[in-house]
CSV table of C-alpha atoms in Angstrom, one decimal:
chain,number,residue,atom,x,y,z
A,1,UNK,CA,0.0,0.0,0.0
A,2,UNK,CA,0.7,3.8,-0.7
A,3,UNK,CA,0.9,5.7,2.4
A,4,UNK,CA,-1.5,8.8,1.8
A,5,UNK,CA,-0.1,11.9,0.0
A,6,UNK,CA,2.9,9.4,-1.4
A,7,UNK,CA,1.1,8.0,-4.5
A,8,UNK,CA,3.3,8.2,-7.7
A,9,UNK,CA,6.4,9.0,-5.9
A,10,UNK,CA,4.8,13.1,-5.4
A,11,UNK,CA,6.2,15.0,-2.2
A,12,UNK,CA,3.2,15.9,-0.7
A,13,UNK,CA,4.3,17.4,2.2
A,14,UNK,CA,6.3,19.4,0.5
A,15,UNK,CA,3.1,21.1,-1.5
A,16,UNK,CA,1.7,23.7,0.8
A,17,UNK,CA,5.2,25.2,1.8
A,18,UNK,CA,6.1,25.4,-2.4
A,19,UNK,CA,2.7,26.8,-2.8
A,20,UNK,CA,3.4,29.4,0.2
A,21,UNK,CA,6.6,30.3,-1.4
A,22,UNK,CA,5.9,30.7,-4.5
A,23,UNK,CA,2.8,33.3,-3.4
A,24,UNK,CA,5.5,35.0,-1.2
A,25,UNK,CA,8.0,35.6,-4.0
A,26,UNK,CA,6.0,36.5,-7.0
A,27,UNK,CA,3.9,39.2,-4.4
A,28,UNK,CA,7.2,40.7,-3.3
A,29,UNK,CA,8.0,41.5,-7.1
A,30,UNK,CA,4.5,42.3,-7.5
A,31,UNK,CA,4.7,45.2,-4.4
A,32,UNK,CA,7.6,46.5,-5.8
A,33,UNK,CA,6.3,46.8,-9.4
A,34,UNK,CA,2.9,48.4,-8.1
A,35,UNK,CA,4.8,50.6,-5.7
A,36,UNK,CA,7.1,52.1,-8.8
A,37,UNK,CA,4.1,52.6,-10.8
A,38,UNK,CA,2.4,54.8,-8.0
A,39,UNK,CA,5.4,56.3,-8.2
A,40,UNK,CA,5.5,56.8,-11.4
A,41,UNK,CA,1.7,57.4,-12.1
A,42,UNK,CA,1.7,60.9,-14.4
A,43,UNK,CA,2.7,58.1,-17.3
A,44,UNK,CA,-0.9,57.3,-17.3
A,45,UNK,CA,-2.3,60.8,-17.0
A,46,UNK,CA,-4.4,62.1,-20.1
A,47,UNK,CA,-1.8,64.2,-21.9
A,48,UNK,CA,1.1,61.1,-21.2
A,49,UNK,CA,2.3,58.8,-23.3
A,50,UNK,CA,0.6,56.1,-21.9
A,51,UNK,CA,-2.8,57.4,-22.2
A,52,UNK,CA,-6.1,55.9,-21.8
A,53,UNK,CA,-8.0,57.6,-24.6
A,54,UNK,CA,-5.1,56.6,-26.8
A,55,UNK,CA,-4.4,53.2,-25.7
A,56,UNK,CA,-8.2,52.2,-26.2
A,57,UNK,CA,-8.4,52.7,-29.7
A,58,UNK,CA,-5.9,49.9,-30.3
A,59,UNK,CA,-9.0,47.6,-30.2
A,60,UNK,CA,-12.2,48.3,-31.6
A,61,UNK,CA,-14.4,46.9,-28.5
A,62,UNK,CA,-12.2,49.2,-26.4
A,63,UNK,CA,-13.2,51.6,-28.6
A,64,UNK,CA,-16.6,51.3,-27.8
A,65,UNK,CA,-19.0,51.0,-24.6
A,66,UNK,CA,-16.5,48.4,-23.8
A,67,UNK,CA,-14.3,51.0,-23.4
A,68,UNK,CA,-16.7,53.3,-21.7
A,69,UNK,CA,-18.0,51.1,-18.6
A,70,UNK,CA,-13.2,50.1,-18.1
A,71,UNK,CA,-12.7,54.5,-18.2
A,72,UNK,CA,-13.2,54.4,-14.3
A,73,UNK,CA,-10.5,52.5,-13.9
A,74,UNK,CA,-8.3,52.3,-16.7
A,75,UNK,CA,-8.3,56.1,-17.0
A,76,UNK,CA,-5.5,58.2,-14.9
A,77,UNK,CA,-6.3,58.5,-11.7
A,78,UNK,CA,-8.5,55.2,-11.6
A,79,UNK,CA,-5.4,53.1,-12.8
A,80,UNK,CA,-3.9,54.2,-9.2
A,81,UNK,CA,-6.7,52.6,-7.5
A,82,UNK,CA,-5.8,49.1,-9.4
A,83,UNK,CA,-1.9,49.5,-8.4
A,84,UNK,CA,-3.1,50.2,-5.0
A,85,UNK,CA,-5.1,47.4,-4.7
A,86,UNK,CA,-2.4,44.8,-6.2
A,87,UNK,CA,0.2,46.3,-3.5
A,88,UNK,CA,-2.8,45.7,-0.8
A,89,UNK,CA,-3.3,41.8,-2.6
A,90,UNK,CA,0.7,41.5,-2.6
A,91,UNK,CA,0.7,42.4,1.0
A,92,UNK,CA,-2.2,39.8,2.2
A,93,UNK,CA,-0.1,37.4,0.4
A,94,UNK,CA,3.5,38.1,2.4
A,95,UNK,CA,1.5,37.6,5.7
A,96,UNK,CA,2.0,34.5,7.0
A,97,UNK,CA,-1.2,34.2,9.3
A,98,UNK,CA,-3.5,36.0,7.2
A,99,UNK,CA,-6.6,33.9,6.5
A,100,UNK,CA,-7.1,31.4,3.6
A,101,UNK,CA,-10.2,33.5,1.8
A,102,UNK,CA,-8.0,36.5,1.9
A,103,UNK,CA,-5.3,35.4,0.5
A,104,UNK,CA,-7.4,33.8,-2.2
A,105,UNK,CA,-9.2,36.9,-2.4
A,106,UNK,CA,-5.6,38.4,-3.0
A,107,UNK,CA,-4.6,35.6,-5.4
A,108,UNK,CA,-8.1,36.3,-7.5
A,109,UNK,CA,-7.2,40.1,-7.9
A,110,UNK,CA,-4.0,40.0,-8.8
A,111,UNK,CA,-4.8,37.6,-11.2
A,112,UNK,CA,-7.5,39.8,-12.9
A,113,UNK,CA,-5.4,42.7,-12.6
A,114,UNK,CA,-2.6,41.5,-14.5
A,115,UNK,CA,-4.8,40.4,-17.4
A,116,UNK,CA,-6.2,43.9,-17.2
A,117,UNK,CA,-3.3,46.2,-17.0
A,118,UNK,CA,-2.2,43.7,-20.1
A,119,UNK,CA,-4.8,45.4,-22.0
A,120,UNK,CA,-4.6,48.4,-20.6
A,121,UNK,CA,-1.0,48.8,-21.8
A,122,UNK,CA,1.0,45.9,-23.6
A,123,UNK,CA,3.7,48.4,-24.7
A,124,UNK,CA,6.5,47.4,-22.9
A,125,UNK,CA,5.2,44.2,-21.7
A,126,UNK,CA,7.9,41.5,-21.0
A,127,UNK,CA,8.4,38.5,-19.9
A,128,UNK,CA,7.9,39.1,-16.7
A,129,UNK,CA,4.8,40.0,-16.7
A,130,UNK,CA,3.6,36.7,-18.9
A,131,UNK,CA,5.3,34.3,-16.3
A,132,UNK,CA,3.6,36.3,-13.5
A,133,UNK,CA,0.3,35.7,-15.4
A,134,UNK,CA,0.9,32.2,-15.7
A,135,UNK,CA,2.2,31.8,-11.9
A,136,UNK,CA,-1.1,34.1,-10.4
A,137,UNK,CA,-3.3,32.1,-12.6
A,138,UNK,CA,-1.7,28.6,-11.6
A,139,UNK,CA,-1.7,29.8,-7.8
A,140,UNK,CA,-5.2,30.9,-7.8
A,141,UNK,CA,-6.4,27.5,-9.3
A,142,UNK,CA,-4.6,25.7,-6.8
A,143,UNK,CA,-6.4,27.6,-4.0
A,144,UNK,CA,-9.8,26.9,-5.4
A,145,UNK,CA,-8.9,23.4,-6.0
A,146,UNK,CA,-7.5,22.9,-1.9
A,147,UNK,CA,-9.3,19.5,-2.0
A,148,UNK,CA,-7.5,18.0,-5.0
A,149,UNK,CA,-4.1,17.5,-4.0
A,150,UNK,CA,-3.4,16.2,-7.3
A,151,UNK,CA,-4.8,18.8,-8.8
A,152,UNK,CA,-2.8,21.2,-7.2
A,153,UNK,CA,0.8,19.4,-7.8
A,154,UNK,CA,0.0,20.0,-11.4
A,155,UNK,CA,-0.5,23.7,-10.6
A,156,UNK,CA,3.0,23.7,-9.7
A,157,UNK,CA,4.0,21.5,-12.2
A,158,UNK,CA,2.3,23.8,-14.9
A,159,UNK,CA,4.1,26.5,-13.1
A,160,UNK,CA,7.6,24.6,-13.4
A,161,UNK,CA,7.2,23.9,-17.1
A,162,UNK,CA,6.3,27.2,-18.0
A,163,UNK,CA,9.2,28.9,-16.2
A,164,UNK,CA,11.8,26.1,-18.0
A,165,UNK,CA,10.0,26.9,-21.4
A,166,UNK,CA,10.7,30.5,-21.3
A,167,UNK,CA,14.1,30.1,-20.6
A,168,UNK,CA,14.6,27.4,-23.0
A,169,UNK,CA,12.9,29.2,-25.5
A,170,UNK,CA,14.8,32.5,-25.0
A,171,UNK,CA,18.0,30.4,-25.0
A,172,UNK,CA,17.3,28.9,-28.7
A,173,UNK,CA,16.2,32.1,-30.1
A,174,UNK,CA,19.5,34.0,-29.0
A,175,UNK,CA,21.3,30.4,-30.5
A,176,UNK,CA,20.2,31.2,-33.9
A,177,UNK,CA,20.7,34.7,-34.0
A,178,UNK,CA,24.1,35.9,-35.3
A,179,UNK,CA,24.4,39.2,-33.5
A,180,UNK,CA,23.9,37.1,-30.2
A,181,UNK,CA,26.3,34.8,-31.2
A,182,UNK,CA,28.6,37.1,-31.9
A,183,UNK,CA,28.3,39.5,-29.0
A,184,UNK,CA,27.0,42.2,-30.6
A,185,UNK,CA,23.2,41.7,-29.3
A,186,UNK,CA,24.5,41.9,-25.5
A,187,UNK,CA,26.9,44.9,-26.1
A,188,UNK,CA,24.4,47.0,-27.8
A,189,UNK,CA,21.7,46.2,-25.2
A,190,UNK,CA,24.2,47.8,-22.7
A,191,UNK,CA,24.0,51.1,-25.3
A,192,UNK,CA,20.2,51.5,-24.8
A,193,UNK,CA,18.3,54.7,-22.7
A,194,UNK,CA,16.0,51.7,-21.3
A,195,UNK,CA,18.4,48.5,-20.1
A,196,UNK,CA,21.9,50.3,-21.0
A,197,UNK,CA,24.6,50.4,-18.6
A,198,UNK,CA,27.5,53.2,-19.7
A,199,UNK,CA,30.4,51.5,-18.0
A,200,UNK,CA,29.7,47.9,-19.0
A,201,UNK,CA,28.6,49.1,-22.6
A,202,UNK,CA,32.4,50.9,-22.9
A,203,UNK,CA,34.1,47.4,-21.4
A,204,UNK,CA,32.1,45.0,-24.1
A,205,UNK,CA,33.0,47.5,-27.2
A,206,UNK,CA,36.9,47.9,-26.1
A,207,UNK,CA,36.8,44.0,-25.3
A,208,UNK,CA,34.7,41.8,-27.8
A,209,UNK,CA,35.7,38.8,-26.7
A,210,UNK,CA,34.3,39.4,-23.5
A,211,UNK,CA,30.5,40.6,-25.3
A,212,UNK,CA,31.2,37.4,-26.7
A,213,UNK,CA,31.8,35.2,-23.7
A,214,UNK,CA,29.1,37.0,-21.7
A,215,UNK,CA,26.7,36.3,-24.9
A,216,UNK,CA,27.3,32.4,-25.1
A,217,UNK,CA,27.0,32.1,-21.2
A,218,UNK,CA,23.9,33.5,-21.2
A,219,UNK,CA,22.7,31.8,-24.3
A,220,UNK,CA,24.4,28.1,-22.7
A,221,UNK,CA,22.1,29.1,-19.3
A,222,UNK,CA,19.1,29.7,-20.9
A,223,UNK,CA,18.9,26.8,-23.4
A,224,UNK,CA,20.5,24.3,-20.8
A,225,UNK,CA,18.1,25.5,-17.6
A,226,UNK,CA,15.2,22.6,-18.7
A,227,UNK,CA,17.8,20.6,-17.6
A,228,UNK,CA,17.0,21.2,-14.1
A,229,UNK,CA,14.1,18.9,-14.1
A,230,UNK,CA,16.3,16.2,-14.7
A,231,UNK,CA,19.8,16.6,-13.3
A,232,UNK,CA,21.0,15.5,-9.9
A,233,UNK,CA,20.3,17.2,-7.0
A,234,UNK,CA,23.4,19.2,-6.8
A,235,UNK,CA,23.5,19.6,-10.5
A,236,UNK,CA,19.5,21.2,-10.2
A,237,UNK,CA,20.9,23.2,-7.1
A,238,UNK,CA,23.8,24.7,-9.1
A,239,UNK,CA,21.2,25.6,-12.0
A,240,UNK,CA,18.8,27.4,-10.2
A,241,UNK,CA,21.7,29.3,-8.4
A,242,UNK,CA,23.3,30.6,-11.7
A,243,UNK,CA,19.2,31.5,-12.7
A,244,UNK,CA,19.6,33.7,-9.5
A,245,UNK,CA,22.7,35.0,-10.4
A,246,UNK,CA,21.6,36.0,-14.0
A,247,UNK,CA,18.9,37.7,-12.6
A,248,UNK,CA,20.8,39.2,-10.1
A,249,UNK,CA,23.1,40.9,-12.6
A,250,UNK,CA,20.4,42.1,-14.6
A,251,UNK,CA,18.6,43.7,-12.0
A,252,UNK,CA,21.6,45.9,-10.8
A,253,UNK,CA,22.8,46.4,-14.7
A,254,UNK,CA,20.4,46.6,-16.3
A,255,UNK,CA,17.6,47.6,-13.9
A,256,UNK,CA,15.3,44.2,-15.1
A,257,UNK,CA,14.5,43.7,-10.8
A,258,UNK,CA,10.7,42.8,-12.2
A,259,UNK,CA,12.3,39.7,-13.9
A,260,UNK,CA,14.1,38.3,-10.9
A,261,UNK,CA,11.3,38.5,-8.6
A,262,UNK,CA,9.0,37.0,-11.1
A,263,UNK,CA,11.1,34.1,-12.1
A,264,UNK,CA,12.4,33.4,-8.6
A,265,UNK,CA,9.0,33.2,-7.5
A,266,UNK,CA,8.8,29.9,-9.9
A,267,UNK,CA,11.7,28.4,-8.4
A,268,UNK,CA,10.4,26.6,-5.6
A,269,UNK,CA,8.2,25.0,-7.9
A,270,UNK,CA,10.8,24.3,-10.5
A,271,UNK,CA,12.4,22.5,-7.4
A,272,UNK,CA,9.1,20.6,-6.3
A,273,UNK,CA,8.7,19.1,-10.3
A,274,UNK,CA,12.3,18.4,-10.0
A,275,UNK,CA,12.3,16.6,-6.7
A,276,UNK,CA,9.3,14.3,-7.6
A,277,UNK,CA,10.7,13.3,-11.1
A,278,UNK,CA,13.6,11.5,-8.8
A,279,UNK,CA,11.0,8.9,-7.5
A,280,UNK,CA,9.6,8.5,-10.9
A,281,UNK,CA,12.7,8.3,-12.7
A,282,UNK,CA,13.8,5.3,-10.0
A,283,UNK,CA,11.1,3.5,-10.4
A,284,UNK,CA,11.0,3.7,-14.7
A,285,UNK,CA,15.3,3.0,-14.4
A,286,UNK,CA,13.6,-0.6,-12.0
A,287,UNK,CA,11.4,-1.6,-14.3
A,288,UNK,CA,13.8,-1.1,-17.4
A,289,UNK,CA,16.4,-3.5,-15.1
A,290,UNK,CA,13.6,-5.4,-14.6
A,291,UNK,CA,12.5,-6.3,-18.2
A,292,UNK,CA,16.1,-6.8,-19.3
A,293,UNK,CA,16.8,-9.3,-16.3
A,294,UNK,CA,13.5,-10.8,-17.2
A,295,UNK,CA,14.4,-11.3,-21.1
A,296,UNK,CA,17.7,-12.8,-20.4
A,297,UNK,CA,15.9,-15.8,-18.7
């Protein structure tokens, strides 16, 4: 027999606490982000760039009464009241005690608000802001779904994919790119107004080789991070530390501190999947000893 919460080799002690984490870390990132756009809320005023009156004729329901009945809150200052409210859900969140409907309360407006602010303003959207879709929308399913302890390990499952796909996939499409390959991509990034660092920009042109190295380690992290989900413990370990480190460094060069709270935050779920594919991977490597001891009788 299975003892309960063992079946298929799934840690699932280990569940609640990844599920905790994972809230914890993504709602930091999330508090800082709304925080900085308080901050920063004239962007969003009516005679800004990022205006309302201008960004709804990008669709033509938006255009419309659609439009009208969002104004309240998608027009400046409603769009305060929305970055308020995901600082208050990020906050629920990072208390330990609070209750369970609040923080799926929390969970179920940050979700919603991400999708919203999406369409409220996808210039400048990254790929922070899809994972942190993707984790809020995982998360929330997995509260609603408290019952089903399958059903949440493949919330964090989901959760674990996703963040290896987007690294994997970022990894392949610097691979075939010649500019990447060939430092150019990384030392020119360093040259922009938005991500650009002066004194790291000067270093890469007066030493190519070094855009060069710093291009193929980033492009050998990326494409190798899937990895993870099957390497040895201290191999995984060493993976997800050089993830950190990469986001580290981006966030103090080139200012990207969205990305490392949102990807961080799928870490501990990225370590769950890993975990429980060790049991799994046992059992499939006794079976294949099994059949070939069994064949040579």
């Amino acid at each position: 027999m299975h003892e309960p919460g063992h079946e298929d080799g799934f840690d699932a002690e280990g569940l609640e606490a990844t599920l905790e984490n994972v809230e914890r870390l993504t709602a930091f990132g999330t508090l800082i982000s709304s925080l900085e756009y308080l901050a920063a809320g004239k962007s969003f005023a009516d005679d800004d760039l990022l205006s309302w009156d201008v960004a709804r004729t990008r669709h033509k329901a938006l255009a419309g009464r659609v439009g009208d009945l969002l104004t309240p809150l998608m027009k400046s200052p409603g769009i305060n009241v929305v970055f308020a409210a995901r600082a208050a859900g990020s906050i629920v969140l990072l208390v330990p005690r609070a209750p369970s409907a609040a923080k799926t309360t929390a969970t179920a407006v940050l979700t919603a608000s991400n999708y919203a602010l999406h369409l409220r303003t996808p210039y400048g959207s990254d790929g922070s802001e899809h994972i942190s879709m993707i984790t809020y929308t995982s998360l929330l399913a997995s509260r609603l779904a408290r019952s089903d302890e399958r059903a949440q390990q493949a919330c964090m499952h989901f959760i674990a994919l996703q963040s290896c796909l987007s690294y994997g996939v970022a990894g392949i499409s610097k691979l075939v790119s010649p500019v990447w390959r060939n430092g150019t991509a990384v030392r020119d990034i360093f040259r922009t107004h938005m991500y650009g660092h002066s004194r790291v920009y000067e270093l890469l042109k007066s030493k190519p080789w070094a855009a060069r190295l710093l291009a193929w380690v980033t492009i050998t992290g990326e494409t190798g991070f899937p990895l993870v989900l099957v390497a040895p413990k201290p191999v995984a370990r060493g993976i997800l530390a050089s993830g950190l480190s990469f986001h580290g460094g981006n966030a103090v060069f080139m200012g990207l501190n969205r990305f490392l709270w949102a990807f961080l935050g799928t870490y501990p779920a990225v370590a769950y999947t890993s975990r429980n594919l060790g049991p799994i991977r046992g059992r499939s490597k006794s079976r294949l000893v099994a059949r070939l001891t069994g064949s040579k009788r």
